[in-house]
Amino acid sequence: MLEQPKTRPEWLRETTLVSAALPEPPLVRKYAGGQPLDVDQEYERALREETLESLVAAGVTLVWVRFYSGFGLEFEKAEIERVRDFMVRAQARGLRVAAAVQLGLVVPETLLLEEQECHNWLQVNADGQHVLAGGHAAGVRPCYNCEGFLRYAERVCLLAVDAGADLVQLENVSYNLEPDTCCCPLCVAAFRDFLRQQYGAHDEKTRQAGLARFGHNSFIHVRPPAMEDDWSGSSDVRAPHEQEWMKFKVRTLTACLGRLSQAITRRDPECAVGADLLRGRYSLGETLHGVSYPAHIPLVDFVRPARAFSIAHPFSPYGESPGGAPEHPAGEPKSPELAPAYLHPLAVAAELKLAHAFGVAAETSAGAARELKLLMAWGLATETNLGVAPLETGLALNLMHNPFGLGCLAEDGPLGSQEQAAREESMKTVRAYLDFYTRHKAALLSARSLAAVAIYHDTANELFWPATPHGENQELEAKLEAGGWNCEPLYPNQFPDISRYRCVVVACARLLADEAVQVFTRYVEAGGGLVVFSHWGKHDEWGRERAQPALAALLGPDYLDGLPALTPLCYKGEPPKPLQRQVGAGRVAFVSWARSDEGTLAAVSFAAGGAPPWSVQREGTRPLSWAVQAADGTLLLHAAELSLNAPAGGLRCSIACDKQPQQVLPCAPGREFAPVAFTWENGRASFELSAEAAGGQMPRYVMFRAEFQAAQQ
Ligand SMILES: [Zn+2]
């Protein structure tokens, strides 16, 4: 972790971030194979002035270029020169340039020609083999503890800064799954030192910690643990030796990202640092790859999903397909609830909310475009029923959850590569959304969400019990969203801010640190609501078993009576009865996973003390909604239609507000509306946008502004 929070470049807030990406340069695509015959000409076209013109015309403000691909600075020299020239021309037209540098993959056969030491930079797994990075045929993972590699990586980053990059994107900084990770002599030595520093005999505190954790203080002969083949987080990580190894990988990536981020910022404080850390929040854990959101996101200014790996969005029922092209999914989606068109946007929203929780800029609609293309490829959606919706869905989700801009319009290449007619249609849509964003930008940037419910996440559970929290939090968030309770993630970093939520759900926390237990207890006593799903907190953050679950005192004697029937994830016989109780000024509720969705919603309603803070309804479909409050007090209620067909019926909405609004104005890109009639009763404003009021054509996205007298003074 950095000593102080990273200073954020001003331009990130000042610019409306709308991006498009150049294709990968020919040398990368030739290496991967399967490129089109005219790959050289295609890239040349992408670098031309016409491309820049089309980007500017489409409203793009940030262009992604591949600056370094892992082959070696000498080997890539000509390519780097070409892209440097493009960067200068792009900036002359007022565009910002993001330079992507490949860090988690090196190509030794070319790099060796210029860096003879580089064979010592490579990861070596437990079998003594180099670790393939996937994606490229011969790309190998470098060791993030290797000084030689880190210096080279620093040189690459600074070269990108000196070339005038506005943002340097650190790509692919992660590990393969166990046991295909680095056990080179450097890592072994660093692991021993990591253990000694925390648990060695050199001072009294660490000596005691070592005795408590390992029963000894000697780590001279420790080796990385032998993890099972294809270990994918399906079993707990229980042994301290294995747990510390998981933490060691996170620490190694923290040091690597922190060092490169600081080097870039020192060279130019206005150059932003980005990383492709997002792995789909609920897909198989990012922690399996050594990535920890609370440790790593604060080190950068900007996050986006990994491009180098094909990871299906976690809300999609098809799971993960690392490293390769996704296969045709077997069978139909499990249920309409799981229809990708609905679930996918929830996943995009989850990633944007995550970035927002850590205060960094993000873009994710690139993933949206890719996912929607996949749906078309799989025959689950067609051009006809999607219309321009993929683009519009991405834009709408960004308006709802990304105050920094509208995300990525084109990942595989500039918009100019589309067919003429489609391009004009897309550009018209983008322009309307851009005008809309610009008009409301100040309010959106200053706003805080009104979400009443937060779902608790922490590193111990995600590192040592990685498969379970992801799957179950996914299910839970979808359930709550369907019941009108929109949620945000809550990590321990955000404990100082916990009182802004009416309810915290501890859904998946087999391990619970004393600190978290104390925070939850104080939070409830001061008036908060807590929902607990099982005997969470039976173990502390090292997995040591407590005499009774740590939250038992809050949940009271009836909770303990129900416990003998509990086994970790399933119940023998009848599931325990739900339980609700007042504690201090607050409320706690227990509900078992085996109970129905209604039980879950009842527990949340009780703990949150009343109705959801807002509601948006439409006959026959379920619009996605989100509400925020701008700094001047104005409430902004977003509603986006996610069904593949154009929205038909009117929207019925309500939102909690302690004062009577002066007016409620529906706003939509490219449309003008008159204020709608509203009622204000019991601290809640209710209103409707009927199909008639919308001239028979409902917008796919609409934002209601509830304005107040005081706001205008
Ligand atoms: Zn190593």
XYZ file of C-alpha atoms and ligand atoms in Angstrom:
714
model
C 0.000 0.000 0.000
C 1.150 3.539 -0.617
C 1.880 5.603 2.460
C -0.421 8.320 1.196
C -3.314 8.048 -1.187
C -2.234 8.517 -4.781
C -2.679 12.014 -6.150
C -5.128 11.949 -9.026
C -4.333 13.744 -12.286
C -6.773 16.628 -12.770
C -7.527 15.816 -16.386
C -9.307 12.604 -15.442
C -12.082 14.604 -13.783
C -12.033 17.411 -16.308
C -12.281 15.228 -19.402
C -15.426 13.396 -20.383
C -13.936 9.951 -20.758
C -15.169 8.328 -23.933
C -12.684 5.926 -25.399
C -11.952 3.785 -28.427
C -9.050 1.408 -28.949
C -6.709 0.900 -31.868
C -6.285 -2.746 -32.842
C -3.225 -4.648 -31.610
C -0.190 -3.978 -33.855
C 0.587 -6.548 -36.569
C 3.542 -8.058 -34.710
C 1.254 -9.134 -31.881
C -1.420 -10.472 -34.203
C 1.054 -12.341 -36.403
C 2.495 -13.962 -33.314
C -0.934 -15.060 -32.146
C -1.884 -16.265 -35.616
C -5.236 -16.249 -37.388
C -4.851 -12.614 -38.402
C -6.472 -11.305 -41.607
C -4.282 -11.320 -44.719
C -4.254 -7.520 -44.804
C -3.351 -7.079 -41.130
C -0.508 -4.653 -42.009
C -2.714 -2.465 -44.183
C -5.484 -2.571 -41.583
C -3.162 -1.251 -38.893
C -1.799 1.402 -41.229
C -5.357 2.544 -41.894
C -5.959 2.723 -38.149
C -2.980 5.047 -37.724
C -4.108 7.474 -40.440
C -5.484 10.988 -40.035
C -8.904 9.754 -41.187
C -9.123 7.560 -38.099
C -8.392 10.505 -35.855
C -11.017 12.543 -37.662
C -13.618 9.816 -37.197
C -12.738 9.432 -33.516
C -13.076 13.147 -32.860
C -16.307 13.274 -34.857
C -17.712 10.401 -32.786
C -17.023 12.294 -29.569
C -14.127 10.108 -28.470
C -11.785 11.850 -26.014
C -9.400 9.034 -25.097
C -7.741 6.662 -27.519
C -6.104 3.395 -26.455
C -2.890 2.428 -28.203
C -0.626 -0.577 -27.736
C 2.701 0.982 -26.719
C 4.668 -2.098 -25.697
C 3.860 -5.766 -26.304
C 6.490 -7.689 -24.318
C 8.807 -8.533 -27.246
C 11.555 -6.084 -26.232
C 12.048 -2.354 -26.724
C 14.628 -2.860 -29.492
C 12.539 -5.434 -31.306
C 9.484 -3.177 -31.130
C 11.368 0.019 -31.866
C 9.801 0.708 -35.264
C 6.318 -0.040 -33.914
C 6.875 2.216 -30.897
C 8.031 5.022 -33.229
C 4.885 4.651 -35.338
C 2.624 4.757 -32.329
C 4.545 7.669 -30.809
C 3.910 9.631 -33.990
C 0.218 8.704 -33.763
C 0.129 9.872 -30.126
C 1.477 13.300 -31.079
C -1.056 13.650 -33.890
C -3.903 12.490 -31.642
C -3.009 15.009 -28.957
C -2.759 17.774 -31.568
C -6.453 17.090 -32.184
C -7.247 17.382 -28.508
C -7.479 13.641 -27.802
C -5.996 12.072 -24.685
C -3.873 8.975 -25.265
C -3.722 5.870 -23.092
C -0.599 3.795 -23.719
C -1.026 0.119 -22.870
C 2.150 -1.653 -21.790
C 2.319 -5.422 -21.513
C 3.874 -6.380 -18.185
C 2.560 -9.801 -17.248
C 3.849 -11.391 -20.436
C 7.296 -11.383 -22.056
C 8.429 -13.087 -25.256
C 11.893 -14.426 -24.392
C 12.881 -15.480 -27.903
C 12.995 -11.858 -29.043
C 13.727 -10.201 -25.711
C 16.833 -12.377 -25.284
C 18.376 -10.794 -28.385
C 18.645 -7.492 -26.518
C 18.558 -8.484 -22.824
C 20.766 -11.490 -22.275
C 19.797 -11.614 -18.629
C 16.113 -11.975 -19.382
C 16.022 -15.755 -19.068
C 16.562 -15.079 -15.359
C 13.464 -12.877 -15.287
C 10.990 -15.628 -16.017
C 8.635 -17.340 -13.622
C 9.518 -20.936 -12.841
C 6.755 -23.166 -11.500
C 6.980 -26.062 -9.055
C 7.829 -28.443 -11.940
C 10.762 -26.247 -12.939
C 8.945 -25.086 -16.095
C 8.437 -21.563 -17.368
C 4.909 -20.299 -16.889
C 2.968 -19.699 -20.114
C 0.916 -16.530 -20.046
C -1.766 -17.745 -22.435
C -3.081 -15.658 -25.280
C 0.180 -15.400 -27.193
C 1.751 -18.626 -28.337
C 5.108 -18.200 -26.634
C 4.395 -15.491 -24.083
C 5.848 -16.327 -20.686
C 5.151 -14.769 -17.327
C 7.923 -12.700 -15.755
C 8.767 -12.961 -12.050
C 7.387 -9.918 -10.235
C 10.097 -10.234 -7.593
C 12.929 -9.984 -10.116
C 14.827 -6.707 -9.881
C 16.104 -6.994 -13.471
C 12.560 -7.353 -14.810
C 11.211 -4.568 -12.598
C 13.901 -2.164 -13.829
C 13.107 -3.049 -17.412
C 9.383 -2.592 -16.757
C 10.104 0.792 -15.211
C 12.084 1.787 -18.313
C 9.149 0.789 -20.538
C 6.674 2.791 -18.426
C 8.868 5.888 -18.357
C 9.389 5.664 -22.108
C 5.604 5.776 -22.473
C 5.435 8.779 -20.119
C 8.181 10.532 -22.090
C 6.320 9.795 -25.323
C 3.581 12.009 -23.880
C 1.063 9.370 -22.770
C -1.773 10.831 -20.697
C -2.338 7.436 -19.108
C -0.015 4.455 -18.827
C -1.928 1.200 -18.556
C -0.160 -1.655 -16.732
C -1.507 -4.805 -18.326
C -1.827 -8.378 -17.226
C -0.089 -7.987 -13.861
C -1.407 -11.184 -12.309
C -0.590 -14.856 -11.766
C -1.806 -18.056 -13.370
C -3.803 -20.405 -11.184
C -1.948 -22.586 -8.677
C 0.261 -24.511 -8.936
C 1.395 -22.715 -12.102
C 2.909 -19.765 -10.239
C 6.468 -18.651 -9.546
C 8.658 -20.679 -7.192
C 11.965 -19.336 -8.529
C 14.854 -18.912 -6.077
C 14.065 -15.181 -5.772
C 10.469 -15.892 -4.823
C 11.462 -18.609 -2.368
C 13.923 -16.216 -0.680
C 11.366 -13.393 -0.672
C 8.695 -15.720 0.771
C 11.020 -16.769 3.606
C 11.776 -13.121 4.311
C 8.056 -12.269 4.185
C 7.395 -14.904 6.867
C 10.417 -13.942 8.966
C 9.437 -10.273 9.023
C 5.994 -11.102 10.392
C 6.739 -14.186 12.478
C 10.531 -14.357 13.067
C 12.305 -14.335 16.419
C 13.901 -10.913 15.878
C 11.509 -9.033 18.146
C 9.040 -9.935 20.858
C 5.914 -9.071 18.894
C 6.825 -11.113 15.820
C 8.113 -13.938 18.048
C 4.710 -14.181 19.740
C 2.931 -13.921 16.382
C 5.067 -16.782 15.016
C 4.306 -18.989 18.006
C 0.596 -18.254 17.704
C 0.473 -18.833 13.953
C 3.030 -21.597 13.260
C 4.197 -22.763 16.661
C 7.755 -21.700 15.774
C 9.797 -18.808 14.398
C 12.106 -20.461 11.908
C 11.462 -20.033 8.197
C 14.931 -20.701 6.764
C 13.912 -23.886 4.972
C 10.336 -23.032 4.048
C 9.307 -23.712 0.440
C 6.158 -22.507 -1.333
C 3.304 -24.932 -0.607
C 2.571 -27.702 -3.077
C -0.943 -26.777 -4.156
C -3.140 -29.320 -5.914
C -3.079 -29.489 -9.696
C -5.656 -27.207 -11.267
C -6.429 -25.839 -7.872
C -9.177 -23.340 -8.497
C -10.201 -22.214 -5.083
C -12.690 -25.033 -4.674
C -11.288 -25.995 -1.296
C -10.446 -23.807 1.668
C -6.926 -22.574 2.160
C -6.540 -23.564 5.772
C -2.860 -24.155 6.549
C -1.064 -20.982 7.634
C 1.745 -21.847 5.234
C -0.705 -21.836 2.284
C -2.576 -18.779 3.515
C 0.652 -16.802 3.825
C 1.600 -17.890 0.286
C -1.671 -16.423 -1.046
C -0.952 -13.202 0.837
C 2.626 -13.234 -0.410
C 1.470 -13.211 -4.048
C -0.857 -10.283 -3.327
C 2.001 -8.473 -1.556
C 4.336 -9.118 -4.506
C 1.853 -7.630 -6.975
C 1.249 -4.713 -4.587
C 4.969 -3.959 -4.543
C 5.261 -4.299 -8.327
C 2.212 -2.134 -9.122
C 3.105 0.381 -6.405
C 6.663 0.779 -7.652
C 5.667 1.279 -11.305
C 2.809 3.589 -10.367
C 5.108 5.745 -8.257
C 7.775 5.862 -10.966
C 5.196 7.092 -13.496
C 3.754 9.683 -11.104
C 7.210 10.951 -10.148
C 8.095 11.426 -13.799
C 4.836 13.263 -14.529
C 2.158 13.770 -11.864
C -0.400 14.528 -14.594
C 0.159 11.151 -16.242
C -2.522 8.803 -14.951
C -1.815 5.171 -14.100
C -4.236 2.463 -15.090
C -4.398 -1.313 -14.717
C -6.612 -4.047 -16.132
C -7.465 -5.356 -12.688
C -11.164 -6.037 -13.142
C -11.824 -9.734 -13.497
C -15.582 -9.625 -13.312
C -16.286 -9.121 -9.656
C -18.159 -12.327 -9.215
C -16.442 -14.616 -11.649
C -14.044 -17.130 -10.190
C -12.071 -14.981 -7.852
C -9.578 -12.402 -8.969
C -7.784 -13.439 -5.794
C -6.944 -16.773 -7.447
C -4.790 -14.697 -9.782
C -3.116 -12.819 -6.925
C -5.238 -9.706 -7.495
C -6.775 -8.073 -4.416
C -9.098 -5.157 -5.092
C -8.585 -3.390 -1.751
C -4.792 -3.733 -2.036
C -4.375 -2.957 -5.724
C -7.093 -0.581 -6.932
C -5.943 2.284 -4.648
C -2.507 2.158 -6.328
C -3.880 3.340 -9.675
C -6.179 6.041 -11.077
C -8.065 3.970 -13.578
C -9.235 0.370 -13.885
C -10.766 -1.644 -16.677
C -11.425 -5.322 -17.388
C -8.574 -7.530 -18.509
C -8.323 -7.630 -22.268
C -5.779 -10.389 -22.595
C -8.039 -13.027 -21.147
C -11.406 -14.028 -22.392
C -13.496 -14.080 -19.282
C -17.202 -14.310 -19.759
C -19.081 -11.926 -17.572
C -19.787 -13.482 -14.237
C -23.507 -12.960 -14.329
C -23.591 -14.909 -17.528
C -24.535 -18.502 -16.798
C -21.669 -19.797 -18.898
C -18.863 -19.206 -16.447
C -15.294 -18.574 -17.282
C -13.250 -19.504 -20.281
C -9.726 -18.352 -19.528
C -7.267 -17.996 -22.308
C -9.366 -19.175 -25.201
C -12.315 -18.428 -27.405
C -15.562 -19.165 -25.581
C -17.379 -22.209 -26.781
C -20.998 -22.366 -27.709
C -22.887 -22.656 -24.450
C -24.709 -25.887 -23.887
C -28.450 -25.424 -23.689
C -30.547 -22.405 -22.966
C -30.070 -19.917 -20.150
C -31.325 -21.474 -16.925
C -34.273 -19.140 -16.542
C -35.500 -15.785 -17.792
C -33.920 -14.342 -14.620
C -30.573 -15.546 -15.877
C -31.032 -14.291 -19.422
C -27.671 -12.796 -20.305
C -29.154 -9.585 -21.651
C -30.447 -8.863 -18.185
C -27.624 -10.277 -16.105
C -24.790 -8.958 -18.141
C -25.594 -5.281 -17.403
C -25.739 -6.149 -13.701
C -22.171 -7.393 -13.969
C -21.056 -4.254 -15.777
C -22.783 -2.167 -13.117
C -21.058 -4.209 -10.395
C -17.628 -3.431 -11.860
C -18.351 0.274 -12.173
C -19.689 0.369 -8.596
C -16.550 -1.371 -7.418
C -14.277 1.229 -9.061
C -16.471 3.972 -7.657
C -16.210 2.494 -4.154
C -12.444 2.944 -4.370
C -12.709 6.411 -5.946
C -10.981 5.560 -9.224
C -12.104 6.094 -12.798
C -13.146 3.068 -14.824
C -14.566 1.888 -18.076
C -16.263 -1.390 -18.719
C -18.556 -1.092 -21.655
C -15.818 -2.504 -23.849
C -16.655 -5.745 -22.133
C -20.310 -5.046 -22.779
C -19.775 -4.733 -26.488
C -17.751 -7.937 -26.535
C -20.274 -9.847 -24.487
C -23.125 -8.726 -26.674
C -21.200 -9.766 -29.762
C -20.751 -13.175 -28.175
C -24.462 -13.409 -27.539
C -25.052 -12.751 -31.201
C -22.447 -15.327 -32.159
C -24.187 -17.867 -29.942
C -27.542 -17.101 -31.492
C -28.995 -15.831 -28.221
C -29.495 -12.391 -29.657
C -29.705 -11.022 -33.147
C -28.851 -7.705 -34.772
C -32.564 -7.158 -35.307
C -33.727 -7.507 -31.749
C -30.660 -5.799 -30.349
C -30.912 -2.834 -32.696
C -28.585 -0.155 -31.341
C -29.201 -1.371 -27.822
C -25.729 -2.820 -27.068
C -24.230 0.597 -27.538
C -27.088 2.306 -25.732
C -27.055 -0.166 -22.847
C -23.344 0.485 -22.354
C -23.846 4.244 -22.502
C -26.786 4.128 -20.088
C -24.896 1.989 -17.574
C -22.046 4.469 -17.650
C -24.434 7.376 -17.022
C -25.782 5.458 -14.030
C -22.561 4.247 -12.473
C -19.553 5.969 -14.033
C -19.385 9.676 -13.207
C -16.162 10.053 -15.232
C -17.618 9.467 -18.677
C -19.294 7.076 -21.047
C -16.793 4.231 -21.235
C -15.312 2.518 -24.246
C -17.213 2.742 -27.517
C -15.077 0.391 -29.561
C -12.621 -2.118 -28.237
C -11.531 -3.874 -31.398
C -10.897 -0.758 -33.405
C -12.230 2.712 -33.987
C -15.860 3.313 -34.809
C -14.724 4.091 -38.341
C -14.400 0.378 -39.004
C -18.186 -0.098 -38.820
C -20.428 -0.087 -41.870
C -21.328 3.429 -42.950
C -25.023 3.297 -42.023
C -24.411 1.601 -38.676
C -21.672 4.094 -37.936
C -23.929 7.082 -38.549
C -26.628 5.574 -36.371
C -24.092 4.860 -33.605
C -22.622 8.315 -33.823
C -26.035 9.925 -33.536
C -26.702 7.919 -30.370
C -23.287 8.682 -28.894
C -23.673 12.379 -29.602
C -27.041 12.490 -27.856
C -25.594 10.721 -24.793
C -22.544 12.968 -24.810
C -24.638 16.141 -24.853
C -26.692 14.680 -22.055
C -23.637 13.751 -19.979
C -22.088 17.194 -20.491
C -25.272 18.895 -19.352
C -25.448 16.844 -16.145
C -21.732 16.246 -15.588
C -21.296 18.549 -12.593
C -24.186 16.911 -10.772
C -23.086 13.367 -11.662
C -19.464 13.964 -10.584
C -20.495 15.451 -7.252
C -23.109 12.799 -6.482
C -23.210 10.047 -3.859
C -25.344 6.998 -4.232
C -28.500 6.561 -2.175
C -28.069 2.780 -1.964
C -29.284 1.645 1.443
C -27.727 -1.817 1.413
C -24.081 -2.850 1.261
C -22.746 -6.379 0.861
C -19.667 -7.075 2.946
C -16.492 -8.331 1.225
C -13.065 -8.918 2.665
C -9.680 -10.219 1.705
C -9.507 -13.098 4.180
C -12.643 -14.753 2.797
C -11.789 -14.021 -0.814
C -8.213 -15.318 -0.455
C -8.710 -18.351 1.741
C -12.159 -19.431 0.616
C -12.140 -18.019 -2.870
C -14.789 -19.905 -4.824
C -17.695 -19.526 -2.443
C -17.993 -15.790 -1.756
C -17.978 -14.988 -5.443
C -20.737 -17.354 -6.483
C -22.994 -16.657 -3.548
C -22.588 -12.901 -3.473
C -23.518 -12.940 -7.153
C -26.723 -14.796 -6.479
C -27.528 -12.574 -3.545
C -26.992 -9.306 -5.369
C -29.261 -10.426 -8.210
C -31.934 -11.501 -5.682
C -31.803 -8.224 -3.796
C -31.804 -6.172 -6.969
C -34.881 -8.053 -8.155
C -36.549 -7.272 -4.826
C -35.854 -3.554 -5.242
C -32.817 -3.399 -2.964
C -29.870 -2.107 -4.975
C -26.538 -2.786 -3.298
C -22.973 -1.591 -3.185
C -19.852 -3.488 -2.092
C -18.388 -2.694 1.323
C -14.727 -3.509 1.988
C -12.986 -2.915 5.322
C -11.284 0.152 3.732
C -14.743 1.746 3.772
C -15.588 1.031 7.433
C -15.248 4.725 8.362
C -18.160 5.361 5.994
C -20.360 2.437 7.075
C -23.048 4.612 8.660
C -24.233 5.813 5.244
C -25.907 2.430 4.752
C -29.134 1.418 6.449
C -28.201 -2.231 6.232
C -25.059 -4.322 5.798
C -25.404 -7.915 4.612
C -22.794 -10.370 5.826
C -23.541 -13.003 3.257
C -20.295 -14.924 2.864
C -17.907 -14.498 5.730
C -16.840 -17.786 7.196
C -13.805 -15.918 8.495
C -14.316 -12.701 10.398
C -11.625 -10.581 12.030
C -12.194 -9.157 15.520
C -12.009 -5.680 14.014
C -14.919 -6.371 11.646
C -16.974 -7.835 14.494
C -16.379 -4.698 16.576
C -17.288 -2.415 13.671
C -20.524 -4.329 13.012
C -21.440 -4.307 16.693
C -20.928 -0.542 17.034
C -22.761 0.015 13.746
C -25.834 -1.900 14.939
C -25.845 -0.295 18.392
C -25.756 3.130 16.715
C -28.831 2.322 14.597
C -27.603 0.243 11.642
C -29.096 -2.987 10.382
C -27.169 -6.220 9.933
C -28.242 -9.342 8.063
C -26.315 -12.548 8.697
C -26.791 -15.681 6.612
C -25.100 -18.455 8.483
C -22.818 -19.111 11.416
C -20.385 -16.570 9.970
C -17.509 -15.563 12.134
C -17.174 -19.050 13.599
C -13.551 -18.646 12.448
C -11.214 -15.697 12.762
C -9.271 -14.255 9.825
C -6.679 -17.041 10.088
C -9.404 -19.679 10.074
C -8.977 -20.520 13.781
C -12.205 -21.801 15.266
C -13.959 -19.718 17.899
C -16.036 -21.283 20.657
C -19.092 -19.704 19.085
C -19.765 -17.545 16.006
C -18.428 -14.044 16.524
C -21.796 -12.416 15.805
C -23.666 -14.668 18.276
C -23.757 -11.968 20.953
C -25.541 -9.614 18.537
C -27.937 -12.290 17.302
C -28.958 -13.416 20.779
C -29.722 -16.776 22.463
C -32.279 -18.009 19.894
C -29.603 -17.906 17.230
C -27.304 -20.133 19.258
C -30.186 -22.566 19.928
C -30.611 -23.043 16.192
C -26.926 -23.701 15.644
C -26.490 -27.417 16.373
C -28.448 -28.099 13.187
C -25.964 -26.078 11.160
C -23.275 -27.556 9.010
C -21.183 -25.172 6.968
C -23.254 -24.877 3.796
C -26.212 -27.162 4.148
C -28.621 -28.053 6.887
C -29.602 -31.429 8.122
C -33.354 -31.505 8.456
C -35.290 -28.270 8.763
C -33.262 -25.129 8.123
C -33.083 -22.930 11.212
C -35.865 -20.397 11.651
C -35.258 -16.830 10.581
C -34.651 -14.456 13.415
C -35.122 -10.702 13.794
C -34.229 -8.625 16.785
C -33.601 -5.088 18.014
C -30.170 -4.346 19.459
C -29.490 -0.869 20.831
C -30.803 1.581 18.247
C -30.369 -0.961 15.448
C -31.631 -4.263 14.105
C -30.117 -7.651 13.321
C -31.626 -10.450 11.271
C -30.550 -14.008 10.658
C -31.796 -15.967 7.678
C -30.491 -19.267 6.383
C -29.401 -19.718 2.779
C -31.856 -22.561 2.499
C -34.808 -20.194 2.986
C -36.705 -18.680 0.086
C -35.939 -15.397 -1.649
C -38.879 -13.891 0.259
C -37.124 -14.779 3.504
C -33.994 -13.000 2.345
C -35.937 -9.929 1.285
C -37.880 -9.923 4.558
C -34.626 -10.014 6.525
C -33.191 -7.115 4.534
C -36.410 -5.082 4.799
C -36.442 -5.580 8.558
C -32.751 -4.730 9.024
C -32.903 -1.750 6.664
C -35.961 -0.503 8.559
C -38.561 0.147 5.864
C -38.914 0.371 2.128
C -36.094 0.597 -0.415
C -34.995 4.222 -0.962
C -36.336 4.221 -4.503
C -38.413 2.132 -6.820
C -38.877 2.053 -10.610
C -41.478 -0.191 -12.211
C -42.797 -0.963 -15.652
C -45.437 -3.444 -16.696
C -43.906 -6.665 -17.988
C -40.201 -5.821 -17.704
C -37.746 -5.001 -14.967
C -35.816 -1.774 -15.625
C -32.446 -1.378 -13.926
C -32.418 1.652 -11.652
C -30.012 3.638 -9.530
C -30.354 6.837 -7.524
C -27.796 9.395 -6.424
C -27.826 12.756 -4.689
C -25.804 15.624 -6.184
C -23.870 18.009 -3.954
C -26.589 20.679 -4.347
C -29.209 18.267 -2.986
C -30.840 17.384 -6.321
C -31.895 13.736 -6.498
C -31.137 11.903 -9.737
C -33.074 8.707 -10.371
C -31.810 6.688 -13.353
C -33.856 4.024 -15.101
C -32.657 1.932 -18.035
C -34.552 -0.697 -19.955
C -32.571 -3.873 -20.390
C -34.945 -6.087 -22.310
C -33.879 -6.615 -25.896
C -37.036 -5.051 -27.298
C -37.699 -1.340 -27.221
C -39.447 -0.271 -24.002
C -43.182 0.143 -24.327
C -45.158 0.961 -21.168
C -44.783 3.903 -18.824
C -42.527 4.064 -15.763
C -43.895 4.318 -12.224
C -41.330 5.638 -9.759
C -40.933 6.740 -6.190
C -38.009 8.042 -4.195
C -37.491 8.880 -0.536
C -36.883 12.584 0.139
C -37.318 14.449 3.403
C -38.438 17.653 1.671
C -41.104 18.209 -0.931
C -39.488 18.568 -4.374
C -40.103 21.767 -6.266
C -40.348 19.836 -9.503
C -39.588 16.427 -10.985
C -38.175 16.605 -14.499
C -37.647 13.548 -16.711
C -34.534 13.914 -18.903
C -33.295 11.621 -21.664
C -30.586 11.908 -24.313
C -31.916 13.704 -27.387
C -35.356 14.239 -25.832
C -37.167 17.060 -24.023
C -39.908 16.481 -21.473
C -42.143 18.678 -19.377
C -41.973 18.237 -15.602
C -44.220 15.400 -14.421
C -46.907 15.611 -11.750
C -45.914 14.093 -8.412
C -47.263 13.430 -4.976
C -45.260 13.771 -1.787
C -46.433 11.726 1.175
C -44.675 10.180 4.155
C -41.286 11.460 2.996
C -41.628 9.934 -0.443
C -42.205 11.496 -3.862
C -44.123 9.372 -6.388
C -44.451 10.138 -10.078
C -44.967 8.547 -13.443
C -43.716 8.948 -16.998
C -46.508 7.579 -19.140
C -46.146 6.414 -22.712
C -48.505 9.245 -23.723
C -46.320 11.868 -22.052
C -43.393 10.403 -23.988
C -45.268 10.834 -27.257
C -45.799 7.087 -27.545
C -42.048 6.418 -27.696
C -40.401 5.634 -24.398
C -36.665 6.319 -24.152
C -34.473 3.326 -23.318
C -32.784 5.407 -20.637
C -34.341 8.176 -18.580
C -33.136 10.199 -15.592
C -35.591 11.940 -13.274
C -34.290 15.075 -11.580
C -36.078 15.848 -8.324
C -35.158 19.469 -7.626
C -35.618 21.328 -4.361
C -36.091 24.967 -3.468
C -32.890 25.200 -1.436
C -30.865 23.826 -4.313
C -31.521 26.918 -6.382
C -30.524 29.501 -3.831
Zn 9.894 -15.669 -8.920
